[in-house]
Structures are given as C-alpha cells and as structure tokens.
Amino acid sequence: MQQNMQSRQDFNRMTNQRSQEFRMAQTQKNRAGYGAGPMTKEAQLQAQAKQQKLELEANQKLAQLAQEQERRRQQHPAPNPQQAVLQQKKDDKQLNRLAVKNYREVFLPGQVTNALQAQQLSPEAQHQLQRLNKNLMDKSWWKNRDGVQLQASIKAYSDTLTSLTTGLLGFNLASPPSMPSAFSVSSLNAQLANDKFDQGAANRLIQDAALTGRLTAGEQLTKAVNEFSRLSTAASDQELQTNTKKLKEEVQEGVRSVAKAMDRYIVRINSSTAIDDAQKALLKSTETYLAKKGK
C-alpha cells in the first residue's frame, strides 16, 4: 500500500510539474511575442491554412513582377547586347529584393512559428502519455494482467513513447544526428552583398538552430526513452514475466526516469534561445540588405 501511494504521488508530481512548467513557458512566449503554447490540432490546421495563403500571395507577387519585367523588356527592347545585360541585372536585383522582403515578412515568421510549435508535445500527445503513465503506475492495472499481457502492454507503451518522442525531437532516438555547426549568417550576408538570395539556405539556418536546441534539451530524454525501450525488450525474459513485482518496480522506475527527463526537456527547451537568436540574426541581415538596396 505504501509503495502504491508513493507511485501515485510520483505520478501526480510529474503531471503537476509538467502542467506548471507548461503554463510558465506559455506565459514567457506570450511576453516574447511568440503567441500561445502548443496548439490544438484544429487551431494548428487553421494557422497552417493562413500561412499557406500568405505564402501563395507572396509567390504570386514575385511571379507577377517577373512577368511585368519580361513584358517591359519585350515592349522596350534594349538597343544593344550590353544594355540588355545591364537591364537583366537590374531586373534580377529587383526580383531579389522582393524575394528577400517576402522571406522576411512571410516565410521566416511562418517557419519560426512552426519550429517553436514543434518543440512541444501537442495537447493530444500530452494526454496520450498521461493515460499511459497512469496505467503503468496503477496497482490495480498490474493485478489484472498476467505475464504475457504485461509484456504486450509494456511493449505498446514503449513503442508509443518512442514514436511520440521521435516526433517531438525530430530525429531517430537510436542514432541522433550530429550537432549542427555554430550558427552563422556570414554565407547569407555574402550572397546578399552580391544581390543573391537562397531561401532554402536561409531556411536551413532556422532548421539547424531548432535542431541544436532539441539536441541540447533532449539529451537526457533520449537516453531515458532508449533505456525504457531496452527494458520493454527485457520484459520478455521468463524471469521477469514470472516475477511481476520485480518487473513492476523496474517499469515504474523507468516511467519515473522518462517523466523526469521530460520535465528537464521542457524546462531547457523553453529557456533555449537558439531559434530566437537565429531569427534575430536573419532579420538583421535582411533588413540591412533592404535598407542599402532600397525597400
């Protein structure tokens, strides 16, 4: 009874602490201008539709400008090849300025919002984990299952936990990627100095910043989930199947370890400034370029 009470207390502590930290993180992001925390699926779909509309309009503006330039060149052809080259360079610079402006005002904010949202488990995923944790920490749940049923249930929990955590961190937990290089906009600045802009390269800077934050914040979470995965495999051992008490102790300790690691991840990812710093650097570079070249 004492052990069961301790298990329930541990579970309540995990849930309450995560809820408190999530509310704190949500408040901090609101103050920082990031908006609310993890969106519901419906809200996320609405936000995605709005962002897609903005991006479509931005691409249409770029296409329209290119068409206007082509029409102007046909109506007023350059008197010689040298003038034609100069006109083409002028048009390319104008297109590049609009592409940078579109990126700065439309694509970058959308990418940052998506990256910040991806750092958090969705409300649906949070509820799913809470239900699973509640089962494994419940004394009556263990009483109503035999060895084979327990093995299947623990394996299902492990698979779900691994899937949710993989989606959260964005990489294979069994083989995490290497830490990205230190963030730098020097390559982007060099492009802009020559009136060139590679939006894909700019996007990768945000992606690398987000990955850096997740790798750093999720180090202990990755280890804890992998350890539980190994435990779920070991649960097929005949000794563990017959010794339910030992299996229960090891599984519940694994659940507590994962919960503590998730707590640590939430605290660290919400204090990470990797994405914010990358966004500020990109905004500064593009603003400097547009100011020099004329908005």
mmCIF file of C-alpha atoms in Angstrom:
data_model
loop_
_atom_site.group_PDB
_atom_site.id
_atom_site.type_symbol
_atom_site.label_atom_id
_atom_site.label_comp_id
_atom_site.label_asym_id
_atom_site.label_seq_id
_atom_site.Cartn_x
_atom_site.Cartn_y
_atom_site.Cartn_z
ATOM 1 C CA MET A 1 0.000 0.000 0.000
ATOM 2 C CA GLN A 2 2.830 2.361 0.887
ATOM 3 C CA GLN A 3 4.540 1.623 -2.426
ATOM 4 C CA ASN A 4 1.304 2.193 -4.350
ATOM 5 C CA MET A 5 0.772 5.515 -2.545
ATOM 6 C CA GLN A 6 4.319 6.557 -3.409
ATOM 7 C CA SER A 7 3.719 5.646 -7.045
ATOM 8 C CA ARG A 8 0.578 7.758 -7.168
ATOM 9 C CA GLN A 9 2.383 10.656 -5.501
ATOM 10 C CA ASP A 10 5.185 10.387 -8.041
ATOM 11 C CA PHE A 11 2.706 10.360 -10.898
ATOM 12 C CA ASN A 12 0.817 13.369 -9.534
ATOM 13 C CA ARG A 13 4.092 15.228 -9.047
ATOM 14 C CA MET A 14 5.082 14.540 -12.661
ATOM 15 C CA THR A 15 1.740 15.720 -14.015
ATOM 16 C CA ASN A 16 1.515 18.816 -11.837
ATOM 17 C CA GLN A 17 5.096 19.858 -12.513
ATOM 18 C CA ARG A 18 4.731 19.485 -16.266
ATOM 19 C CA SER A 19 1.466 21.450 -16.228
ATOM 20 C CA GLN A 20 3.022 24.227 -14.164
ATOM 21 C CA GLU A 21 6.105 24.464 -16.355
ATOM 22 C CA PHE A 22 3.988 24.407 -19.497
ATOM 23 C CA ARG A 23 1.911 27.340 -18.226
ATOM 24 C CA MET A 24 5.093 29.226 -17.310
ATOM 25 C CA ALA A 25 6.555 28.576 -20.756
ATOM 26 C CA GLN A 26 3.325 29.681 -22.414
ATOM 27 C CA THR A 27 3.374 32.946 -20.465
ATOM 28 C CA GLN A 28 7.030 33.566 -21.333
ATOM 29 C CA LYS A 29 6.367 33.032 -25.028
ATOM 30 C CA ASN A 30 3.356 35.302 -24.956
ATOM 31 C CA ARG A 31 5.523 38.041 -23.476
ATOM 32 C CA ALA A 32 8.190 37.392 -26.080
ATOM 33 C CA GLY A 33 5.672 37.697 -28.885
ATOM 34 C CA TYR A 34 5.673 34.037 -29.826
ATOM 35 C CA GLY A 35 1.959 33.522 -29.222
ATOM 36 C CA ALA A 36 0.403 30.673 -27.276
ATOM 37 C CA GLY A 37 1.928 27.311 -26.469
ATOM 38 C CA PRO A 38 1.140 24.050 -28.279
ATOM 39 C CA MET A 39 -1.927 24.432 -30.479
ATOM 40 C CA THR A 40 -4.830 22.066 -30.720
ATOM 41 C CA LYS A 41 -4.982 20.148 -33.971
ATOM 42 C CA GLU A 42 -7.832 22.340 -35.238
ATOM 43 C CA ALA A 43 -6.016 25.574 -34.388
ATOM 44 C CA GLN A 44 -2.855 24.261 -35.995
ATOM 45 C CA LEU A 45 -4.696 23.433 -39.228
ATOM 46 C CA GLN A 46 -6.216 26.922 -39.284
ATOM 47 C CA ALA A 47 -2.809 28.525 -38.733
ATOM 48 C CA GLN A 48 -1.281 26.380 -41.473
ATOM 49 C CA ALA A 49 -4.036 27.358 -43.910
ATOM 50 C CA LYS A 50 -3.498 31.053 -43.138
ATOM 51 C CA GLN A 51 0.260 30.716 -43.561
ATOM 52 C CA GLN A 52 -0.130 28.847 -46.845
ATOM 53 C CA LYS A 53 -2.379 31.631 -48.138
ATOM 54 C CA LEU A 54 0.215 34.276 -47.218
ATOM 55 C CA GLU A 55 2.996 32.285 -48.873
ATOM 56 C CA LEU A 56 0.910 31.771 -52.004
ATOM 57 C CA GLU A 57 0.237 35.501 -52.239
ATOM 58 C CA ALA A 58 3.939 36.250 -51.762
ATOM 59 C CA ASN A 59 4.898 33.838 -54.543
ATOM 60 C CA GLN A 60 2.239 35.343 -56.807
ATOM 61 C CA LYS A 61 3.689 38.826 -56.253
ATOM 62 C CA LEU A 62 7.105 37.532 -57.241
ATOM 63 C CA ALA A 63 5.723 35.843 -60.347
ATOM 64 C CA GLN A 64 3.780 38.966 -61.313
ATOM 65 C CA LEU A 65 6.895 41.118 -61.027
ATOM 66 C CA ALA A 66 8.841 38.711 -63.227
ATOM 67 C CA GLN A 67 6.042 38.807 -65.808
ATOM 68 C CA GLU A 68 5.940 42.612 -65.752
ATOM 69 C CA GLN A 69 9.703 42.763 -66.278
ATOM 70 C CA GLU A 70 9.511 40.370 -69.198
ATOM 71 C CA ARG A 71 6.658 42.308 -70.764
ATOM 72 C CA ARG A 72 8.590 45.573 -70.361
ATOM 73 C CA ARG A 73 11.689 44.104 -71.962
ATOM 74 C CA GLN A 74 9.668 42.913 -74.922
ATOM 75 C CA GLN A 75 7.890 46.240 -75.357
ATOM 76 C CA HIS A 76 11.070 48.237 -74.926
ATOM 77 C CA PRO A 77 13.985 46.070 -76.069
ATOM 78 C CA ALA A 78 17.497 47.220 -75.245
ATOM 79 C CA PRO A 79 19.322 48.930 -78.100
ATOM 80 C CA ASN A 80 22.348 46.611 -77.827
ATOM 81 C CA PRO A 81 23.503 43.439 -76.011
ATOM 82 C CA GLN A 82 25.392 45.412 -73.358
ATOM 83 C CA GLN A 83 22.278 47.362 -72.401
ATOM 84 C CA ALA A 84 20.267 44.133 -72.404
ATOM 85 C CA VAL A 85 22.683 42.618 -69.874
ATOM 86 C CA LEU A 86 22.502 45.690 -67.660
ATOM 87 C CA GLN A 87 18.691 45.670 -67.806
ATOM 88 C CA GLN A 88 18.620 41.983 -66.894
ATOM 89 C CA LYS A 89 20.889 42.586 -63.897
ATOM 90 C CA LYS A 90 18.687 45.461 -62.764
ATOM 91 C CA ASP A 91 15.586 43.294 -63.056
ATOM 92 C CA ASP A 92 17.278 40.432 -61.182
ATOM 93 C CA LYS A 93 18.158 42.777 -58.314
ATOM 94 C CA GLN A 94 14.563 43.967 -58.159
ATOM 95 C CA LEU A 95 13.332 40.376 -58.037
ATOM 96 C CA ASN A 96 15.907 39.538 -55.379
ATOM 97 C CA ARG A 97 14.792 42.462 -53.207
ATOM 98 C CA LEU A 98 11.193 41.309 -53.379
ATOM 99 C CA ALA A 99 12.213 37.722 -52.595
ATOM 100 C CA VAL A 100 14.121 38.910 -49.519
ATOM 101 C CA LYS A 101 11.191 41.099 -48.452
ATOM 102 C CA ASN A 102 8.783 38.169 -48.862
ATOM 103 C CA TYR A 103 11.060 35.918 -46.853
ATOM 104 C CA ARG A 104 11.462 38.459 -44.089
ATOM 105 C CA GLU A 105 7.743 39.293 -43.792
ATOM 106 C CA VAL A 106 6.066 35.969 -44.648
ATOM 107 C CA PHE A 107 8.230 32.869 -44.846
ATOM 108 C CA LEU A 108 10.551 33.462 -41.878
ATOM 109 C CA PRO A 109 7.770 34.189 -39.344
ATOM 110 C CA GLY A 110 5.903 31.091 -40.507
ATOM 111 C CA GLN A 111 8.978 28.911 -40.224
ATOM 112 C CA VAL A 112 9.813 30.240 -36.753
ATOM 113 C CA THR A 113 6.257 29.653 -35.542
ATOM 114 C CA ASN A 114 6.344 26.079 -36.852
ATOM 115 C CA ALA A 115 9.736 25.454 -35.265
ATOM 116 C CA LEU A 116 8.565 26.737 -31.876
ATOM 117 C CA GLN A 117 5.363 24.702 -32.015
ATOM 118 C CA ALA A 118 7.332 21.572 -32.927
ATOM 119 C CA GLN A 119 9.376 21.901 -29.726
ATOM 120 C CA GLN A 120 6.304 21.000 -27.648
ATOM 121 C CA LEU A 121 4.159 17.903 -27.469
ATOM 122 C CA SER A 122 0.699 18.593 -28.803
ATOM 123 C CA PRO A 123 -2.149 18.578 -26.254
ATOM 124 C CA GLU A 124 -3.306 15.279 -27.775
ATOM 125 C CA ALA A 125 0.130 13.715 -27.310
ATOM 126 C CA GLN A 126 0.340 15.007 -23.742
ATOM 127 C CA HIS A 127 -2.991 13.422 -22.891
ATOM 128 C CA GLN A 128 -1.944 10.169 -24.536
ATOM 129 C CA LEU A 129 1.228 9.986 -22.449
ATOM 130 C CA GLN A 130 -0.656 10.848 -19.275
ATOM 131 C CA ARG A 131 -3.096 7.979 -19.853
ATOM 132 C CA LEU A 132 -0.261 5.535 -20.457
ATOM 133 C CA ASN A 133 1.672 6.718 -17.404
ATOM 134 C CA LYS A 134 -1.425 6.434 -15.245
ATOM 135 C CA ASN A 135 -1.874 2.806 -16.269
ATOM 136 C CA LEU A 136 1.673 1.733 -15.547
ATOM 137 C CA MET A 137 1.654 3.495 -12.170
ATOM 138 C CA ASP A 138 -1.697 1.961 -11.141
ATOM 139 C CA LYS A 139 -1.620 -1.028 -8.780
ATOM 140 C CA SER A 140 -4.943 -2.432 -9.985
ATOM 141 C CA TRP A 141 -3.771 -2.256 -13.617
ATOM 142 C CA TRP A 142 -0.929 -4.634 -12.792
ATOM 143 C CA LYS A 143 -3.185 -7.036 -10.875
ATOM 144 C CA ASN A 144 -5.484 -7.536 -13.846
ATOM 145 C CA ARG A 145 -2.766 -8.718 -16.235
ATOM 146 C CA ASP A 146 -0.628 -11.809 -16.498
ATOM 147 C CA GLY A 147 2.951 -12.029 -17.739
ATOM 148 C CA VAL A 148 2.175 -12.176 -21.458
ATOM 149 C CA GLN A 149 -0.369 -9.352 -21.235
ATOM 150 C CA LEU A 150 2.086 -7.233 -19.281
ATOM 151 C CA GLN A 151 4.796 -7.807 -21.860
ATOM 152 C CA ALA A 152 2.480 -6.737 -24.694
ATOM 153 C CA SER A 153 1.239 -3.680 -22.785
ATOM 154 C CA ILE A 154 4.738 -2.551 -21.808
ATOM 155 C CA LYS A 155 5.941 -3.015 -25.385
ATOM 156 C CA ALA A 156 2.978 -0.988 -26.679
ATOM 157 C CA TYR A 157 3.755 1.760 -24.170
ATOM 158 C CA SER A 158 7.411 1.770 -25.188
ATOM 159 C CA ASP A 159 6.554 1.938 -28.890
ATOM 160 C CA THR A 160 4.140 4.824 -28.306
ATOM 161 C CA LEU A 161 6.626 6.639 -26.097
ATOM 162 C CA THR A 162 9.379 6.226 -28.691
ATOM 163 C CA SER A 163 7.099 7.385 -31.505
ATOM 164 C CA LEU A 164 5.912 10.490 -29.623
ATOM 165 C CA THR A 165 9.429 11.405 -28.524
ATOM 166 C CA THR A 166 10.831 10.868 -32.017
ATOM 167 C CA GLY A 167 8.157 13.197 -33.382
ATOM 168 C CA LEU A 168 8.927 15.728 -30.667
ATOM 169 C CA LEU A 169 12.708 15.766 -31.098
ATOM 170 C CA GLY A 170 12.649 15.264 -34.849
ATOM 171 C CA PHE A 171 15.294 12.552 -35.118
ATOM 172 C CA ASN A 172 15.828 8.812 -34.689
ATOM 173 C CA LEU A 173 16.455 8.257 -30.983
ATOM 174 C CA ALA A 174 18.629 5.226 -31.675
ATOM 175 C CA SER A 175 21.010 7.304 -33.804
ATOM 176 C CA PRO A 176 20.745 11.039 -33.055
ATOM 177 C CA PRO A 177 22.299 13.378 -35.658
ATOM 178 C CA SER A 178 25.480 15.295 -35.032
ATOM 179 C CA MET A 179 25.246 18.751 -33.509
ATOM 180 C CA PRO A 180 25.000 21.370 -36.292
ATOM 181 C CA SER A 181 27.832 23.826 -36.772
ATOM 182 C CA ALA A 182 27.766 27.050 -34.802
ATOM 183 C CA PHE A 183 25.150 29.434 -36.201
ATOM 184 C CA SER A 184 26.469 31.982 -38.687
ATOM 185 C CA VAL A 185 24.909 34.293 -41.287
ATOM 186 C CA SER A 186 28.234 35.048 -42.982
ATOM 187 C CA SER A 187 27.373 32.933 -46.031
ATOM 188 C CA LEU A 188 23.966 34.580 -46.324
ATOM 189 C CA ASN A 189 25.500 38.044 -45.995
ATOM 190 C CA ALA A 190 27.990 37.207 -48.745
ATOM 191 C CA GLN A 191 25.120 36.210 -51.032
ATOM 192 C CA LEU A 192 23.142 39.349 -50.269
ATOM 193 C CA ALA A 193 26.205 41.504 -50.950
ATOM 194 C CA ASN A 194 26.077 40.120 -54.496
ATOM 195 C CA ASP A 195 22.310 40.544 -54.779
ATOM 196 C CA LYS A 196 21.700 36.812 -54.465
ATOM 197 C CA PHE A 197 19.364 35.060 -52.065
ATOM 198 C CA ASP A 198 18.934 31.353 -51.425
ATOM 199 C CA GLN A 199 15.765 30.914 -49.370
ATOM 200 C CA GLY A 200 16.490 27.229 -48.900
ATOM 201 C CA ALA A 201 19.818 28.051 -47.276
ATOM 202 C CA ALA A 202 18.134 30.605 -45.012
ATOM 203 C CA ASN A 203 15.533 28.005 -44.040
ATOM 204 C CA ARG A 204 18.267 25.548 -43.123
ATOM 205 C CA LEU A 205 19.741 28.066 -40.699
ATOM 206 C CA ILE A 206 16.483 28.044 -38.727
ATOM 207 C CA GLN A 207 16.255 24.256 -39.012
ATOM 208 C CA ASP A 208 19.796 23.857 -37.678
ATOM 209 C CA ALA A 209 19.084 26.269 -34.826
ATOM 210 C CA ALA A 210 15.961 24.295 -33.909
ATOM 211 C CA LEU A 211 17.877 21.008 -34.068
ATOM 212 C CA THR A 212 20.623 22.435 -31.849
ATOM 213 C CA GLY A 213 18.014 23.364 -29.255
ATOM 214 C CA ARG A 214 16.339 19.948 -29.361
ATOM 215 C CA LEU A 215 19.603 18.011 -29.211
ATOM 216 C CA THR A 216 20.777 20.001 -26.204
ATOM 217 C CA ALA A 217 17.470 19.993 -24.340
ATOM 218 C CA GLY A 218 16.587 16.407 -25.232
ATOM 219 C CA GLU A 219 19.839 14.644 -24.381
ATOM 220 C CA GLN A 220 18.569 13.090 -21.143
ATOM 221 C CA LEU A 221 15.127 12.409 -22.624
ATOM 222 C CA THR A 222 16.682 10.462 -25.491
ATOM 223 C CA LYS A 223 18.676 8.326 -23.046
ATOM 224 C CA ALA A 224 15.667 7.693 -20.809
ATOM 225 C CA VAL A 225 13.386 6.644 -23.667
ATOM 226 C CA ASN A 226 16.054 4.384 -25.166
ATOM 227 C CA GLU A 227 16.589 2.814 -21.748
ATOM 228 C CA PHE A 228 12.858 2.156 -21.398
ATOM 229 C CA SER A 229 12.877 0.614 -24.857
ATOM 230 C CA ARG A 230 15.593 -1.784 -23.721
ATOM 231 C CA LEU A 231 13.580 -2.513 -20.592
ATOM 232 C CA SER A 232 10.490 -3.347 -22.634
ATOM 233 C CA THR A 233 12.558 -5.827 -24.631
ATOM 234 C CA ALA A 234 13.902 -7.367 -21.438
ATOM 235 C CA ALA A 235 10.311 -7.736 -20.182
ATOM 236 C CA SER A 236 10.031 -10.802 -22.424
ATOM 237 C CA ASP A 237 12.518 -12.586 -20.155
ATOM 238 C CA GLN A 238 10.888 -15.562 -18.438
ATOM 239 C CA GLU A 239 12.161 -14.494 -15.009
ATOM 240 C CA LEU A 240 10.600 -11.053 -15.294
ATOM 241 C CA GLN A 241 7.310 -12.483 -16.549
ATOM 242 C CA THR A 242 7.046 -14.742 -13.518
ATOM 243 C CA ASN A 243 8.372 -12.132 -11.082
ATOM 244 C CA THR A 244 5.700 -9.481 -11.532
ATOM 245 C CA LYS A 245 6.868 -7.485 -8.530
ATOM 246 C CA LYS A 246 10.364 -7.075 -9.961
ATOM 247 C CA LEU A 247 9.001 -6.214 -13.397
ATOM 248 C CA LYS A 248 6.627 -3.657 -11.886
ATOM 249 C CA GLU A 249 9.428 -1.983 -9.926
ATOM 250 C CA GLU A 250 11.707 -1.752 -12.948
ATOM 251 C CA VAL A 251 8.968 -0.491 -15.274
ATOM 252 C CA GLN A 252 7.716 2.121 -12.819
ATOM 253 C CA GLU A 253 11.255 3.307 -12.214
ATOM 254 C CA GLY A 254 11.623 3.616 -15.992
ATOM 255 C CA VAL A 255 8.401 5.638 -16.194
ATOM 256 C CA ARG A 256 9.663 7.959 -13.473
ATOM 257 C CA SER A 257 13.001 8.374 -15.260
ATOM 258 C CA VAL A 258 11.267 9.269 -18.518
ATOM 259 C CA ALA A 259 8.978 11.717 -16.713
ATOM 260 C CA LYS A 260 11.921 13.427 -15.022
ATOM 261 C CA ALA A 261 13.752 13.621 -18.352
ATOM 262 C CA MET A 262 10.642 15.091 -19.997
ATOM 263 C CA ASP A 263 10.449 17.668 -17.194
ATOM 264 C CA ARG A 264 14.073 18.572 -17.833
ATOM 265 C CA TYR A 265 13.478 18.804 -21.575
ATOM 266 C CA ILE A 266 10.506 21.159 -21.112
ATOM 267 C CA VAL A 267 12.499 23.454 -18.842
ATOM 268 C CA ARG A 268 15.534 23.514 -21.108
ATOM 269 C CA ILE A 269 13.707 23.866 -24.436
ATOM 270 C CA ASN A 270 11.614 26.730 -23.087
ATOM 271 C CA SER A 271 14.733 28.539 -21.936
ATOM 272 C CA SER A 272 16.553 27.910 -25.227
ATOM 273 C CA THR A 273 17.131 30.998 -27.363
ATOM 274 C CA ALA A 274 18.562 29.171 -30.390
ATOM 275 C CA ILE A 275 15.584 29.810 -32.683
ATOM 276 C CA ASP A 276 15.064 33.351 -31.390
ATOM 277 C CA ASP A 277 18.735 34.201 -31.903
ATOM 278 C CA ALA A 278 18.678 32.786 -35.416
ATOM 279 C CA GLN A 279 15.552 34.749 -36.284
ATOM 280 C CA LYS A 280 17.049 37.994 -34.981
ATOM 281 C CA ALA A 281 20.231 37.447 -36.988
ATOM 282 C CA LEU A 282 18.273 36.738 -40.182
ATOM 283 C CA LEU A 283 16.037 39.757 -39.642
ATOM 284 C CA LYS A 284 19.077 41.953 -39.128
ATOM 285 C CA SER A 285 20.809 40.677 -42.267
ATOM 286 C CA THR A 286 17.757 41.056 -44.476
ATOM 287 C CA GLU A 287 16.892 44.467 -43.009
ATOM 288 C CA THR A 288 20.425 45.708 -43.651
ATOM 289 C CA TYR A 289 20.259 44.457 -47.233
ATOM 290 C CA LEU A 290 16.881 46.034 -47.924
ATOM 291 C CA ALA A 291 17.922 49.325 -46.348
ATOM 292 C CA LYS A 292 21.019 49.517 -48.548
ATOM 293 C CA LYS A 293 19.282 48.431 -51.723
ATOM 294 C CA GLY A 294 16.078 50.351 -51.122
ATOM 295 C CA LYS A 295 12.823 48.804 -49.989
#
